[in-house]
Amino acid sequence: MTTENSFQGFQWTYFADLSPGPVKQRADLFLSVVDWDQLRFYASGKNYGVDCVLLPHIGLGYNHMVRVLEFVDGTRWIARLRMPSLDGSTSDGASITKEFTTTSLVKSVTDIPTPFIHAIEPKCHHLVKASFMLMDCLEGNVGMDLGMEVPSDRKTSFFNEMAHIHLIHQDIDSNLSAKVQLSTIRLPMIGTLLGKSPDGTFVQGPIPGIGGPFHTAGEYFHAWASNAKFGMDSNRLQAACGPFANEIIPSVEGFKDAIQGLAESFSVANNGPFPLCHGDFGHNNIVVDDQYRVLGVIDWECAFAAPWEVFAEFPLTLSMTPAKMDAPWNYDEQGNPKDEELLQKVLDQRHYVEAVRNAEAAAEIRGEQLLSRSLQDSRRQHLIAAMRLFDSGKPGWYGKLVDVFLEGEKP
């Protein structure tokens, strides 16, 4: 990671480029409702009374609006404000609290660069009219600002830095009093981080939509299979499947039962402690300067201690639909993608595995449970990817992945 920053300016164009629709309507309404002067006064109070102005940049994520506060001494903070959900529901404040707790943990025990958080308001502030957090401003851009592309001449260095970050939050101990070595972020149960207990250990809580905390990976997979919902309604699924509906729909409908049956034997590490998973790790949440050097990892609100296989999935930057569940006409007779973009993703995954392997060697990480090895365990990788795609409503031949996994379990 770099200490020198090359920065030509924020490239926050997503908000300005929004087409008419629910997302734009929500953002415009939120922009008009927030009392931005009160936000400035609040920030000034948290910075020893130093005056600040609001810069014109408007950043937009799935659930957040981002603004830049510049103080008269030149210091800049980011205000990250939580918007209501598209269905109109508001947050209970738990996500901001969890993000603060997790970011504080990561910052205290690793060298993963994260912005310092100056203040949080988990519930809607009565004057600002929004819940928010204030943090140091990292003068760079994330993947969404950069077209989600990594320039080919920057991939090697970027993958190396991303691999280093992936390895670091492999293993944090729950008794956190000092900096730990590279392979040592682990927590006793599978679940989110709610706060710190008086003895300094972290209190863990349920994972939204799944439950917990869980004592074993098997419990987690059972709970996922009991609670997961396919992210597309039946009518849309029928239409999306077209002439293959008779194959795909039963495959989708049987996937949860299949995971239920595999739950106890799926993980290579059924018992804890468990690694900390960012929950949305990829280019979209990595701030880089103009040379694609990593400045920080942001948006830890989805983080949780996870089964090893969930932690060891490829970063979202490199994720793709497993070939077995994808449309077969996308691949040639040798199983290689016909599409150049898909083929490049396959090559990028291989380069990332090599970057992880090099990082493990440099850190002298050895043993059976290696990140590089798990990234190449396609049977488990593909099922974990399928669980994520199931949640998002991706049609596909899920049953084929289950068959491949079961075939590999045979003696």
mmCIF file of C-alpha atoms in Angstrom:
data_model
loop_
_atom_site.group_PDB
_atom_site.id
_atom_site.type_symbol
_atom_site.label_atom_id
_atom_site.label_comp_id
_atom_site.label_asym_id
_atom_site.label_seq_id
_atom_site.Cartn_x
_atom_site.Cartn_y
_atom_site.Cartn_z
ATOM 1 C CA MET A 1 0.000 0.000 0.000
ATOM 2 C CA THR A 2 1.134 3.472 -0.766
ATOM 3 C CA THR A 3 1.816 6.534 1.307
ATOM 4 C CA GLU A 4 2.077 8.842 -1.705
ATOM 5 C CA ASN A 5 -1.165 9.917 -3.304
ATOM 6 C CA SER A 6 -1.672 10.913 -6.908
ATOM 7 C CA PHE A 7 -5.099 12.503 -7.236
ATOM 8 C CA GLN A 8 -6.659 14.540 -10.010
ATOM 9 C CA GLY A 9 -10.129 14.767 -8.500
ATOM 10 C CA PHE A 10 -13.249 12.833 -7.596
ATOM 11 C CA GLN A 11 -14.964 11.149 -10.517
ATOM 12 C CA TRP A 12 -18.384 10.958 -8.907
ATOM 13 C CA THR A 13 -20.685 10.967 -11.927
ATOM 14 C CA TYR A 14 -23.160 8.240 -10.975
ATOM 15 C CA PHE A 15 -25.630 10.615 -9.281
ATOM 16 C CA ALA A 16 -25.525 13.171 -12.091
ATOM 17 C CA ASP A 17 -25.974 10.466 -14.733
ATOM 18 C CA LEU A 18 -28.991 8.768 -13.129
ATOM 19 C CA SER A 19 -31.928 8.208 -15.439
ATOM 20 C CA PRO A 20 -35.461 8.978 -14.226
ATOM 21 C CA GLY A 21 -36.773 6.223 -11.989
ATOM 22 C CA PRO A 22 -37.026 5.075 -8.358
ATOM 23 C CA VAL A 23 -33.271 5.357 -7.649
ATOM 24 C CA LYS A 24 -33.061 8.945 -8.896
ATOM 25 C CA GLN A 25 -36.314 9.873 -7.196
ATOM 26 C CA ARG A 26 -35.058 8.572 -3.856
ATOM 27 C CA ALA A 27 -31.703 10.375 -4.209
ATOM 28 C CA ASP A 28 -33.293 13.688 -5.218
ATOM 29 C CA LEU A 29 -35.759 13.548 -2.337
ATOM 30 C CA PHE A 30 -33.019 12.681 0.160
ATOM 31 C CA LEU A 31 -30.839 15.530 -1.116
ATOM 32 C CA SER A 32 -33.702 17.967 -0.547
ATOM 33 C CA VAL A 33 -34.661 16.651 2.906
ATOM 34 C CA VAL A 34 -31.232 16.671 4.598
ATOM 35 C CA ASP A 35 -30.335 19.923 6.355
ATOM 36 C CA TRP A 36 -26.845 20.376 4.968
ATOM 37 C CA ASP A 37 -26.118 23.497 7.032
ATOM 38 C CA GLN A 38 -26.830 21.542 10.205
ATOM 39 C CA LEU A 39 -24.452 18.843 8.976
ATOM 40 C CA ARG A 40 -21.730 21.490 8.585
ATOM 41 C CA PHE A 41 -22.374 22.829 12.088
ATOM 42 C CA TYR A 42 -22.282 19.297 13.493
ATOM 43 C CA ALA A 43 -18.971 18.514 11.763
ATOM 44 C CA SER A 44 -17.457 21.785 12.950
ATOM 45 C CA GLY A 45 -18.393 20.888 16.511
ATOM 46 C CA LYS A 46 -16.641 17.526 16.175
ATOM 47 C CA ASN A 47 -13.498 19.276 14.857
ATOM 48 C CA TYR A 48 -12.904 21.724 17.712
ATOM 49 C CA GLY A 49 -15.096 24.426 16.177
ATOM 50 C CA VAL A 50 -13.157 24.738 12.911
ATOM 51 C CA ASP A 51 -15.488 26.047 10.185
ATOM 52 C CA CYS A 52 -16.168 23.945 7.095
ATOM 53 C CA VAL A 53 -17.930 24.154 3.768
ATOM 54 C CA LEU A 54 -19.724 21.515 1.748
ATOM 55 C CA LEU A 55 -18.054 20.761 -1.587
ATOM 56 C CA PRO A 56 -20.339 20.241 -4.604
ATOM 57 C CA HIS A 57 -19.404 16.593 -5.194
ATOM 58 C CA ILE A 58 -22.213 14.093 -4.583
ATOM 59 C CA GLY A 59 -21.332 10.427 -4.321
ATOM 60 C CA LEU A 60 -24.003 7.757 -4.408
ATOM 61 C CA GLY A 61 -23.964 4.109 -3.435
ATOM 62 C CA TYR A 62 -26.696 1.535 -3.022
ATOM 63 C CA ASN A 63 -27.765 2.785 0.410
ATOM 64 C CA HIS A 64 -25.676 5.907 0.959
ATOM 65 C CA MET A 65 -25.115 9.448 -0.219
ATOM 66 C CA VAL A 66 -21.606 10.836 0.245
ATOM 67 C CA ARG A 67 -20.561 14.479 0.569
ATOM 68 C CA VAL A 68 -17.171 16.139 1.169
ATOM 69 C CA LEU A 69 -16.695 18.609 4.022
ATOM 70 C CA GLU A 70 -13.662 20.892 3.701
ATOM 71 C CA PHE A 71 -12.430 22.750 6.782
ATOM 72 C CA VAL A 72 -10.729 26.142 6.615
ATOM 73 C CA ASP A 73 -7.400 24.524 7.503
ATOM 74 C CA GLY A 74 -7.629 22.371 4.350
ATOM 75 C CA THR A 75 -8.614 19.159 6.141
ATOM 76 C CA ARG A 76 -11.349 17.149 4.453
ATOM 77 C CA TRP A 77 -13.867 14.764 5.951
ATOM 78 C CA ILE A 78 -16.411 12.524 4.265
ATOM 79 C CA ALA A 79 -20.023 12.585 5.404
ATOM 80 C CA ARG A 80 -21.611 9.229 4.575
ATOM 81 C CA LEU A 81 -25.361 9.469 5.038
ATOM 82 C CA ARG A 82 -27.709 6.506 4.990
ATOM 83 C CA MET A 83 -30.698 6.837 2.691
ATOM 84 C CA PRO A 84 -34.057 5.115 3.239
ATOM 85 C CA SER A 85 -34.447 1.828 1.388
ATOM 86 C CA LEU A 86 -36.121 1.900 -1.997
ATOM 87 C CA ASP A 87 -39.217 0.392 -0.372
ATOM 88 C CA GLY A 88 -39.361 3.401 1.963
ATOM 89 C CA SER A 89 -38.237 1.633 5.140
ATOM 90 C CA THR A 90 -35.669 3.291 7.383
ATOM 91 C CA SER A 91 -32.646 1.818 9.143
ATOM 92 C CA ASP A 92 -32.731 1.067 12.853
ATOM 93 C CA GLY A 93 -29.149 2.284 13.130
ATOM 94 C CA ALA A 94 -27.657 -1.165 13.633
ATOM 95 C CA SER A 95 -25.795 -1.166 10.316
ATOM 96 C CA ILE A 96 -23.907 2.047 11.123
ATOM 97 C CA THR A 97 -23.017 0.769 14.586
ATOM 98 C CA LYS A 98 -21.815 -2.559 13.159
ATOM 99 C CA GLU A 99 -19.744 -0.784 10.533
ATOM 100 C CA PHE A 100 -18.123 1.430 13.157
ATOM 101 C CA THR A 101 -17.338 -1.573 15.361
ATOM 102 C CA THR A 102 -15.866 -3.597 12.504
ATOM 103 C CA THR A 103 -13.852 -0.713 11.058
ATOM 104 C CA SER A 104 -12.436 0.020 14.518
ATOM 105 C CA LEU A 105 -11.451 -3.636 14.895
ATOM 106 C CA VAL A 106 -9.748 -3.794 11.507
ATOM 107 C CA LYS A 107 -7.942 -0.507 12.072
ATOM 108 C CA SER A 108 -6.722 -1.513 15.530
ATOM 109 C CA VAL A 109 -5.218 -4.891 14.679
ATOM 110 C CA THR A 110 -4.166 -4.844 11.011
ATOM 111 C CA ASP A 111 -2.454 -2.602 8.510
ATOM 112 C CA ILE A 112 -5.474 -2.651 6.189
ATOM 113 C CA PRO A 113 -5.952 1.049 5.387
ATOM 114 C CA THR A 114 -9.352 2.244 6.579
ATOM 115 C CA PRO A 115 -10.525 5.835 7.086
ATOM 116 C CA PHE A 116 -10.593 7.090 10.672
ATOM 117 C CA ILE A 117 -14.183 7.594 11.851
ATOM 118 C CA HIS A 118 -14.674 10.858 13.761
ATOM 119 C CA ALA A 119 -18.357 10.539 14.679
ATOM 120 C CA ILE A 120 -21.426 8.406 14.074
ATOM 121 C CA GLU A 121 -25.137 9.081 14.424
ATOM 122 C CA PRO A 122 -26.742 5.633 14.051
ATOM 123 C CA LYS A 123 -30.287 6.968 14.322
ATOM 124 C CA CYS A 124 -31.789 9.830 12.360
ATOM 125 C CA HIS A 125 -30.262 13.042 13.769
ATOM 126 C CA HIS A 126 -33.065 15.422 14.701
ATOM 127 C CA LEU A 127 -31.391 18.462 13.099
ATOM 128 C CA VAL A 128 -29.551 16.914 10.145
ATOM 129 C CA LYS A 129 -32.567 14.679 9.397
ATOM 130 C CA ALA A 130 -30.485 11.629 8.528
ATOM 131 C CA SER A 131 -28.276 9.010 10.136
ATOM 132 C CA PHE A 132 -24.627 9.299 9.153
ATOM 133 C CA MET A 133 -20.961 8.938 9.970
ATOM 134 C CA LEU A 134 -18.081 11.373 9.536
ATOM 135 C CA MET A 135 -14.682 10.004 8.543
ATOM 136 C CA ASP A 136 -11.382 11.020 7.012
ATOM 137 C CA CYS A 137 -11.574 11.767 3.304
ATOM 138 C CA LEU A 138 -9.504 9.434 1.142
ATOM 139 C CA GLU A 139 -8.646 11.377 -1.981
ATOM 140 C CA GLY A 140 -9.307 8.718 -4.545
ATOM 141 C CA ASN A 141 -12.092 6.844 -6.296
ATOM 142 C CA VAL A 142 -13.736 3.427 -6.054
ATOM 143 C CA GLY A 143 -14.603 1.045 -8.860
ATOM 144 C CA MET A 144 -18.059 2.480 -9.491
ATOM 145 C CA ASP A 145 -16.461 5.865 -10.182
ATOM 146 C CA LEU A 146 -13.985 4.260 -12.580
ATOM 147 C CA GLY A 147 -16.333 2.184 -14.702
ATOM 148 C CA MET A 148 -15.501 -0.952 -12.656
ATOM 149 C CA GLU A 149 -12.443 -1.422 -14.862
ATOM 150 C CA VAL A 150 -8.851 -2.017 -13.781
ATOM 151 C CA PRO A 151 -6.414 -0.871 -16.494
ATOM 152 C CA SER A 152 -4.384 -3.799 -17.806
ATOM 153 C CA ASP A 153 -1.091 -2.136 -16.895
ATOM 154 C CA ARG A 154 -2.285 -1.723 -13.263
ATOM 155 C CA LYS A 155 -3.701 -5.199 -12.697
ATOM 156 C CA THR A 156 -0.574 -6.853 -11.323
ATOM 157 C CA SER A 157 0.050 -4.242 -8.639
ATOM 158 C CA PHE A 158 -3.659 -3.903 -7.824
ATOM 159 C CA PHE A 159 -4.148 -7.670 -7.484
ATOM 160 C CA ASN A 160 -1.053 -7.848 -5.274
ATOM 161 C CA GLU A 161 -2.462 -5.211 -2.930
ATOM 162 C CA MET A 162 -5.914 -6.797 -2.962
ATOM 163 C CA ALA A 163 -4.391 -10.201 -2.150
ATOM 164 C CA HIS A 164 -2.476 -8.673 0.762
ATOM 165 C CA ILE A 165 -5.716 -7.206 2.145
ATOM 166 C CA HIS A 166 -7.574 -10.502 1.651
ATOM 167 C CA LEU A 167 -4.887 -12.345 3.560
ATOM 168 C CA ILE A 168 -4.705 -9.846 6.404
ATOM 169 C CA HIS A 169 -8.341 -10.120 7.422
ATOM 170 C CA GLN A 170 -8.009 -13.880 7.239
ATOM 171 C CA ASP A 171 -7.417 -14.166 10.949
ATOM 172 C CA ILE A 172 -8.217 -11.686 13.812
ATOM 173 C CA ASP A 173 -8.359 -13.017 17.336
ATOM 174 C CA SER A 174 -11.337 -12.016 19.491
ATOM 175 C CA ASN A 175 -9.059 -10.882 22.332
ATOM 176 C CA LEU A 176 -7.670 -7.788 20.645
ATOM 177 C CA SER A 177 -5.246 -5.727 22.651
ATOM 178 C CA ALA A 178 -2.396 -5.125 20.213
ATOM 179 C CA LYS A 179 -1.338 -5.459 16.587
ATOM 180 C CA VAL A 180 -1.262 -9.049 15.467
ATOM 181 C CA GLN A 181 0.675 -10.882 12.810
ATOM 182 C CA LEU A 182 -0.509 -11.267 9.259
ATOM 183 C CA SER A 183 -2.308 -14.583 9.667
ATOM 184 C CA THR A 184 -3.634 -14.327 13.114
ATOM 185 C CA ILE A 185 -8.594 -11.894 12.237
ATOM 186 C CA ARG A 186 -10.475 -14.839 13.935
ATOM 187 C CA LEU A 187 -13.638 -14.742 15.996
ATOM 188 C CA PRO A 188 -15.216 -17.492 18.087
ATOM 189 C CA MET A 189 -18.581 -17.620 16.300
ATOM 190 C CA ILE A 190 -20.080 -16.945 12.881
ATOM 191 C CA GLY A 191 -21.923 -13.633 13.066
ATOM 192 C CA THR A 192 -21.742 -9.856 12.903
ATOM 193 C CA LEU A 193 -19.868 -7.601 15.313
ATOM 194 C CA LEU A 194 -22.182 -5.605 17.577
ATOM 195 C CA GLY A 195 -19.729 -3.983 19.971
ATOM 196 C CA LYS A 196 -17.174 -4.580 22.693
ATOM 197 C CA SER A 197 -17.786 -6.174 26.072
ATOM 198 C CA PRO A 198 -16.171 -4.786 29.265
ATOM 199 C CA ASP A 199 -13.390 -7.385 29.057
ATOM 200 C CA GLY A 200 -12.381 -6.163 25.586
ATOM 201 C CA THR A 201 -13.765 -9.064 23.554
ATOM 202 C CA PHE A 202 -16.214 -8.445 20.738
ATOM 203 C CA VAL A 203 -19.921 -9.134 21.075
ATOM 204 C CA GLN A 204 -21.313 -10.994 18.074
ATOM 205 C CA GLY A 205 -24.842 -10.926 16.712
ATOM 206 C CA PRO A 206 -27.088 -12.280 13.962
ATOM 207 C CA ILE A 207 -26.458 -12.008 10.231
ATOM 208 C CA PRO A 208 -29.333 -10.186 8.508
ATOM 209 C CA GLY A 209 -31.613 -12.610 6.719
ATOM 210 C CA ILE A 210 -29.866 -15.699 8.121
ATOM 211 C CA GLY A 211 -29.716 -15.432 11.913
ATOM 212 C CA GLY A 212 -27.105 -16.574 14.369
ATOM 213 C CA PRO A 213 -24.562 -16.230 15.741
ATOM 214 C CA PHE A 214 -23.543 -19.805 14.963
ATOM 215 C CA HIS A 215 -21.004 -22.087 16.596
ATOM 216 C CA THR A 216 -20.265 -24.158 13.483
ATOM 217 C CA ALA A 217 -20.184 -23.727 9.724
ATOM 218 C CA GLY A 218 -22.795 -26.474 9.470
ATOM 219 C CA GLU A 219 -25.224 -24.406 11.550
ATOM 220 C CA TYR A 220 -24.663 -21.459 9.208
ATOM 221 C CA PHE A 221 -25.365 -23.472 6.047
ATOM 222 C CA HIS A 222 -28.471 -25.039 7.609
ATOM 223 C CA ALA A 223 -29.738 -21.556 8.512
ATOM 224 C CA TRP A 224 -28.997 -20.203 5.036
ATOM 225 C CA ALA A 225 -30.939 -23.060 3.463
ATOM 226 C CA SER A 226 -33.865 -22.441 5.829
ATOM 227 C CA ASN A 227 -34.023 -18.682 5.329
ATOM 228 C CA ALA A 228 -32.702 -17.829 1.859
ATOM 229 C CA LYS A 229 -35.131 -16.521 -0.733
ATOM 230 C CA PHE A 230 -34.502 -16.593 -4.467
ATOM 231 C CA GLY A 231 -34.169 -12.986 -5.581
ATOM 232 C CA MET A 232 -36.654 -13.179 -8.455
ATOM 233 C CA ASP A 233 -40.382 -13.899 -8.341
ATOM 234 C CA SER A 234 -41.769 -16.985 -10.055
ATOM 235 C CA ASN A 235 -43.340 -15.141 -12.986
ATOM 236 C CA ARG A 236 -40.125 -13.335 -13.872
ATOM 237 C CA LEU A 237 -38.134 -16.547 -13.448
ATOM 238 C CA GLN A 238 -40.477 -18.378 -15.816
ATOM 239 C CA ALA A 239 -40.065 -15.639 -18.412
ATOM 240 C CA ALA A 240 -36.281 -15.436 -17.965
ATOM 241 C CA CYS A 241 -35.831 -19.190 -18.443
ATOM 242 C CA GLY A 242 -37.680 -19.302 -21.742
ATOM 243 C CA PRO A 243 -37.583 -22.764 -23.355
ATOM 244 C CA PHE A 244 -35.313 -24.078 -20.565
ATOM 245 C CA ALA A 245 -37.847 -23.424 -17.786
ATOM 246 C CA ASN A 246 -38.536 -27.141 -17.275
ATOM 247 C CA GLU A 247 -34.841 -27.674 -16.495
ATOM 248 C CA ILE A 248 -33.910 -24.488 -14.661
ATOM 249 C CA ILE A 249 -36.903 -23.960 -12.368
ATOM 250 C CA PRO A 250 -36.616 -27.384 -10.636
ATOM 251 C CA SER A 251 -32.870 -26.781 -10.348
ATOM 252 C CA VAL A 252 -33.503 -23.457 -8.600
ATOM 253 C CA GLU A 253 -36.250 -24.870 -6.396
ATOM 254 C CA GLY A 254 -34.116 -27.799 -5.250
ATOM 255 C CA PHE A 255 -30.976 -25.827 -4.447
ATOM 256 C CA LYS A 256 -31.805 -24.939 -0.838
ATOM 257 C CA ASP A 257 -32.629 -28.544 0.000
ATOM 258 C CA ALA A 258 -29.326 -29.591 -1.553
ATOM 259 C CA ILE A 259 -27.386 -27.139 0.627
ATOM 260 C CA GLN A 260 -29.360 -28.386 3.627
ATOM 261 C CA GLY A 261 -28.147 -31.889 2.867
ATOM 262 C CA LEU A 262 -24.532 -30.784 2.404
ATOM 263 C CA ALA A 263 -24.418 -28.434 5.399
ATOM 264 C CA GLU A 264 -22.503 -30.641 7.830
ATOM 265 C CA SER A 265 -19.906 -31.845 5.335
ATOM 266 C CA PHE A 266 -19.486 -28.739 3.201
ATOM 267 C CA SER A 267 -16.811 -26.801 5.093
ATOM 268 C CA VAL A 268 -13.200 -27.865 5.508
ATOM 269 C CA ALA A 269 -13.274 -26.072 8.895
ATOM 270 C CA ASN A 270 -16.600 -26.745 10.586
ATOM 271 C CA ASN A 271 -15.520 -25.408 13.964
ATOM 272 C CA GLY A 272 -14.176 -21.979 14.915
ATOM 273 C CA PRO A 273 -12.517 -19.650 15.273
ATOM 274 C CA PHE A 274 -13.781 -18.067 12.042
ATOM 275 C CA PRO A 275 -12.290 -15.460 9.672
ATOM 276 C CA LEU A 276 -13.706 -11.973 9.219
ATOM 277 C CA CYS A 277 -15.398 -11.556 5.835
ATOM 278 C CA HIS A 278 -15.870 -8.032 4.457
ATOM 279 C CA GLY A 279 -19.170 -9.057 2.901
ATOM 280 C CA ASP A 280 -18.770 -6.868 -0.196
ATOM 281 C CA PHE A 281 -15.045 -7.053 -0.922
ATOM 282 C CA GLY A 282 -13.922 -5.890 -4.325
ATOM 283 C CA HIS A 283 -13.009 -2.992 -6.548
ATOM 284 C CA ASN A 284 -16.337 -1.345 -5.657
ATOM 285 C CA ASN A 285 -15.209 -0.782 -2.058
ATOM 286 C CA ILE A 286 -11.485 -0.172 -2.536
ATOM 287 C CA VAL A 287 -10.416 3.466 -2.849
ATOM 288 C CA VAL A 288 -7.485 3.952 -5.236
ATOM 289 C CA ASP A 289 -5.508 6.956 -6.388
ATOM 290 C CA ASP A 290 -4.978 7.840 -10.031
ATOM 291 C CA GLN A 291 -2.196 5.240 -10.285
ATOM 292 C CA TYR A 292 -4.515 2.541 -8.917
ATOM 293 C CA ARG A 293 -2.608 2.332 -5.654
ATOM 294 C CA VAL A 294 -4.840 1.321 -2.752
ATOM 295 C CA LEU A 295 -5.709 4.089 -0.291
ATOM 296 C CA GLY A 296 -8.321 2.295 1.754
ATOM 297 C CA VAL A 297 -11.048 -0.301 2.104
ATOM 298 C CA ILE A 298 -14.478 1.103 2.942
ATOM 299 C CA ASP A 299 -18.088 0.019 3.578
ATOM 300 C CA TRP A 300 -17.668 -2.646 6.263
ATOM 301 C CA GLU A 301 -21.373 -2.637 7.185
ATOM 302 C CA CYS A 302 -21.953 -6.117 5.725
ATOM 303 C CA ALA A 303 -18.918 -7.659 7.460
ATOM 304 C CA PHE A 304 -19.275 -10.777 9.588
ATOM 305 C CA ALA A 305 -17.214 -13.677 10.855
ATOM 306 C CA ALA A 306 -17.923 -16.333 8.247
ATOM 307 C CA PRO A 307 -17.307 -19.969 7.365
ATOM 308 C CA TRP A 308 -13.928 -20.390 5.722
ATOM 309 C CA GLU A 309 -15.431 -21.008 2.276
ATOM 310 C CA VAL A 310 -17.442 -17.763 2.374
ATOM 311 C CA PHE A 311 -14.345 -15.805 3.354
ATOM 312 C CA ALA A 312 -12.231 -17.562 0.705
ATOM 313 C CA GLU A 313 -14.424 -16.615 -2.263
ATOM 314 C CA PHE A 314 -12.873 -14.517 -5.021
ATOM 315 C CA PRO A 315 -13.299 -10.742 -4.580
ATOM 316 C CA LEU A 316 -16.426 -9.475 -6.332
ATOM 317 C CA THR A 317 -14.120 -7.765 -8.823
ATOM 318 C CA LEU A 318 -13.271 -11.227 -10.130
ATOM 319 C CA SER A 319 -16.510 -13.102 -9.501
ATOM 320 C CA MET A 320 -18.337 -14.807 -12.337
ATOM 321 C CA THR A 321 -21.179 -17.246 -12.859
ATOM 322 C CA PRO A 322 -19.831 -20.814 -12.527
ATOM 323 C CA ALA A 323 -19.670 -22.366 -15.987
ATOM 324 C CA LYS A 324 -21.710 -25.447 -15.025
ATOM 325 C CA MET A 325 -24.738 -23.359 -14.024
ATOM 326 C CA ASP A 326 -24.358 -20.831 -16.836
ATOM 327 C CA ALA A 327 -25.809 -21.052 -20.329
ATOM 328 C CA PRO A 328 -23.788 -23.816 -22.080
ATOM 329 C CA TRP A 329 -23.649 -21.886 -25.347
ATOM 330 C CA ASN A 330 -21.366 -19.347 -23.644
ATOM 331 C CA TYR A 331 -18.529 -21.931 -23.680
ATOM 332 C CA ASP A 332 -16.682 -23.950 -26.302
ATOM 333 C CA GLU A 333 -16.171 -27.722 -26.350
ATOM 334 C CA GLN A 334 -13.158 -27.415 -24.044
ATOM 335 C CA GLY A 335 -15.175 -25.430 -21.499
ATOM 336 C CA ASN A 336 -13.485 -22.108 -22.255
ATOM 337 C CA PRO A 337 -15.615 -18.954 -22.404
ATOM 338 C CA LYS A 338 -16.403 -17.738 -25.906
ATOM 339 C CA ASP A 339 -16.896 -14.177 -24.707
ATOM 340 C CA GLU A 340 -13.654 -12.190 -24.435
ATOM 341 C CA GLU A 341 -14.761 -10.472 -21.236
ATOM 342 C CA LEU A 342 -15.495 -13.806 -19.548
ATOM 343 C CA LEU A 343 -12.218 -15.252 -20.791
ATOM 344 C CA GLN A 344 -10.350 -12.264 -19.363
ATOM 345 C CA LYS A 345 -12.089 -12.812 -16.017
ATOM 346 C CA VAL A 346 -10.827 -16.409 -15.970
ATOM 347 C CA LEU A 347 -7.281 -15.188 -16.648
ATOM 348 C CA ASP A 348 -7.615 -12.517 -13.963
ATOM 349 C CA GLN A 349 -8.694 -15.147 -11.442
ATOM 350 C CA ARG A 350 -5.554 -17.163 -12.209
ATOM 351 C CA HIS A 351 -3.408 -14.069 -11.745
ATOM 352 C CA TYR A 352 -5.136 -13.326 -8.441
ATOM 353 C CA VAL A 353 -4.450 -16.845 -7.157
ATOM 354 C CA GLU A 354 -0.799 -16.323 -8.037
ATOM 355 C CA ALA A 355 -0.809 -12.982 -6.199
ATOM 356 C CA VAL A 356 -2.274 -14.665 -3.107
ATOM 357 C CA ARG A 357 0.256 -17.483 -3.322
ATOM 358 C CA ASN A 358 3.108 -14.961 -3.489
ATOM 359 C CA ALA A 359 1.695 -13.042 -0.522
ATOM 360 C CA GLU A 360 1.436 -16.261 1.494
ATOM 361 C CA ALA A 361 5.043 -17.123 0.685
ATOM 362 C CA ALA A 362 6.251 -13.636 1.626
ATOM 363 C CA ALA A 363 4.403 -13.868 4.951
ATOM 364 C CA GLU A 364 5.592 -17.463 5.467
ATOM 365 C CA ILE A 365 2.006 -18.710 5.767
ATOM 366 C CA ARG A 366 1.933 -22.497 5.565
ATOM 367 C CA GLY A 367 -0.454 -25.331 6.286
ATOM 368 C CA GLU A 368 -3.402 -27.134 4.768
ATOM 369 C CA GLN A 369 -5.906 -24.287 5.087
ATOM 370 C CA LEU A 370 -4.457 -21.764 2.657
ATOM 371 C CA LEU A 371 -6.405 -19.055 0.877
ATOM 372 C CA SER A 372 -4.639 -19.818 -2.412
ATOM 373 C CA ARG A 373 -5.636 -23.473 -2.148
ATOM 374 C CA SER A 374 -9.252 -22.652 -1.328
ATOM 375 C CA LEU A 375 -9.500 -20.265 -4.281
ATOM 376 C CA GLN A 376 -8.636 -23.230 -6.509
ATOM 377 C CA ASP A 377 -11.171 -25.557 -4.856
ATOM 378 C CA SER A 378 -13.728 -25.055 -7.620
ATOM 379 C CA ARG A 379 -16.273 -27.463 -6.110
ATOM 380 C CA ARG A 380 -16.700 -25.325 -3.007
ATOM 381 C CA GLN A 381 -15.978 -22.001 -4.726
ATOM 382 C CA HIS A 382 -18.772 -22.574 -7.208
ATOM 383 C CA LEU A 383 -21.343 -23.545 -4.581
ATOM 384 C CA ILE A 384 -20.554 -20.451 -2.495
ATOM 385 C CA ALA A 385 -20.847 -18.297 -5.616
ATOM 386 C CA ALA A 386 -24.145 -20.025 -6.403
ATOM 387 C CA MET A 387 -25.514 -19.181 -2.948
ATOM 388 C CA ARG A 388 -24.743 -15.505 -3.567
ATOM 389 C CA LEU A 389 -26.271 -15.662 -7.059
ATOM 390 C CA PHE A 390 -29.349 -17.412 -5.650
ATOM 391 C CA ASP A 391 -29.904 -14.511 -3.259
ATOM 392 C CA SER A 392 -29.676 -12.050 -6.152
ATOM 393 C CA GLY A 393 -32.069 -14.052 -8.352
ATOM 394 C CA LYS A 394 -29.764 -15.414 -11.039
ATOM 395 C CA PRO A 395 -31.438 -18.166 -13.120
ATOM 396 C CA GLY A 396 -29.210 -21.153 -13.797
ATOM 397 C CA TRP A 397 -28.553 -24.867 -13.523
ATOM 398 C CA TYR A 398 -27.789 -24.935 -9.770
ATOM 399 C CA GLY A 399 -28.229 -28.675 -9.565
ATOM 400 C CA LYS A 400 -25.242 -29.280 -11.836
ATOM 401 C CA LEU A 401 -22.950 -27.678 -9.234
ATOM 402 C CA VAL A 402 -24.392 -29.906 -6.529
ATOM 403 C CA ASP A 403 -23.780 -32.971 -8.713
ATOM 404 C CA VAL A 404 -20.145 -31.952 -9.262
ATOM 405 C CA PHE A 405 -19.648 -31.467 -5.519
ATOM 406 C CA LEU A 406 -21.165 -34.847 -4.656
ATOM 407 C CA GLU A 407 -19.095 -36.569 -7.333
ATOM 408 C CA GLY A 408 -15.950 -35.188 -5.701
ATOM 409 C CA GLU A 409 -17.037 -36.549 -2.313
ATOM 410 C CA LYS A 410 -17.032 -40.124 -3.553
ATOM 411 C CA PRO A 411 -14.083 -42.243 -2.336
#
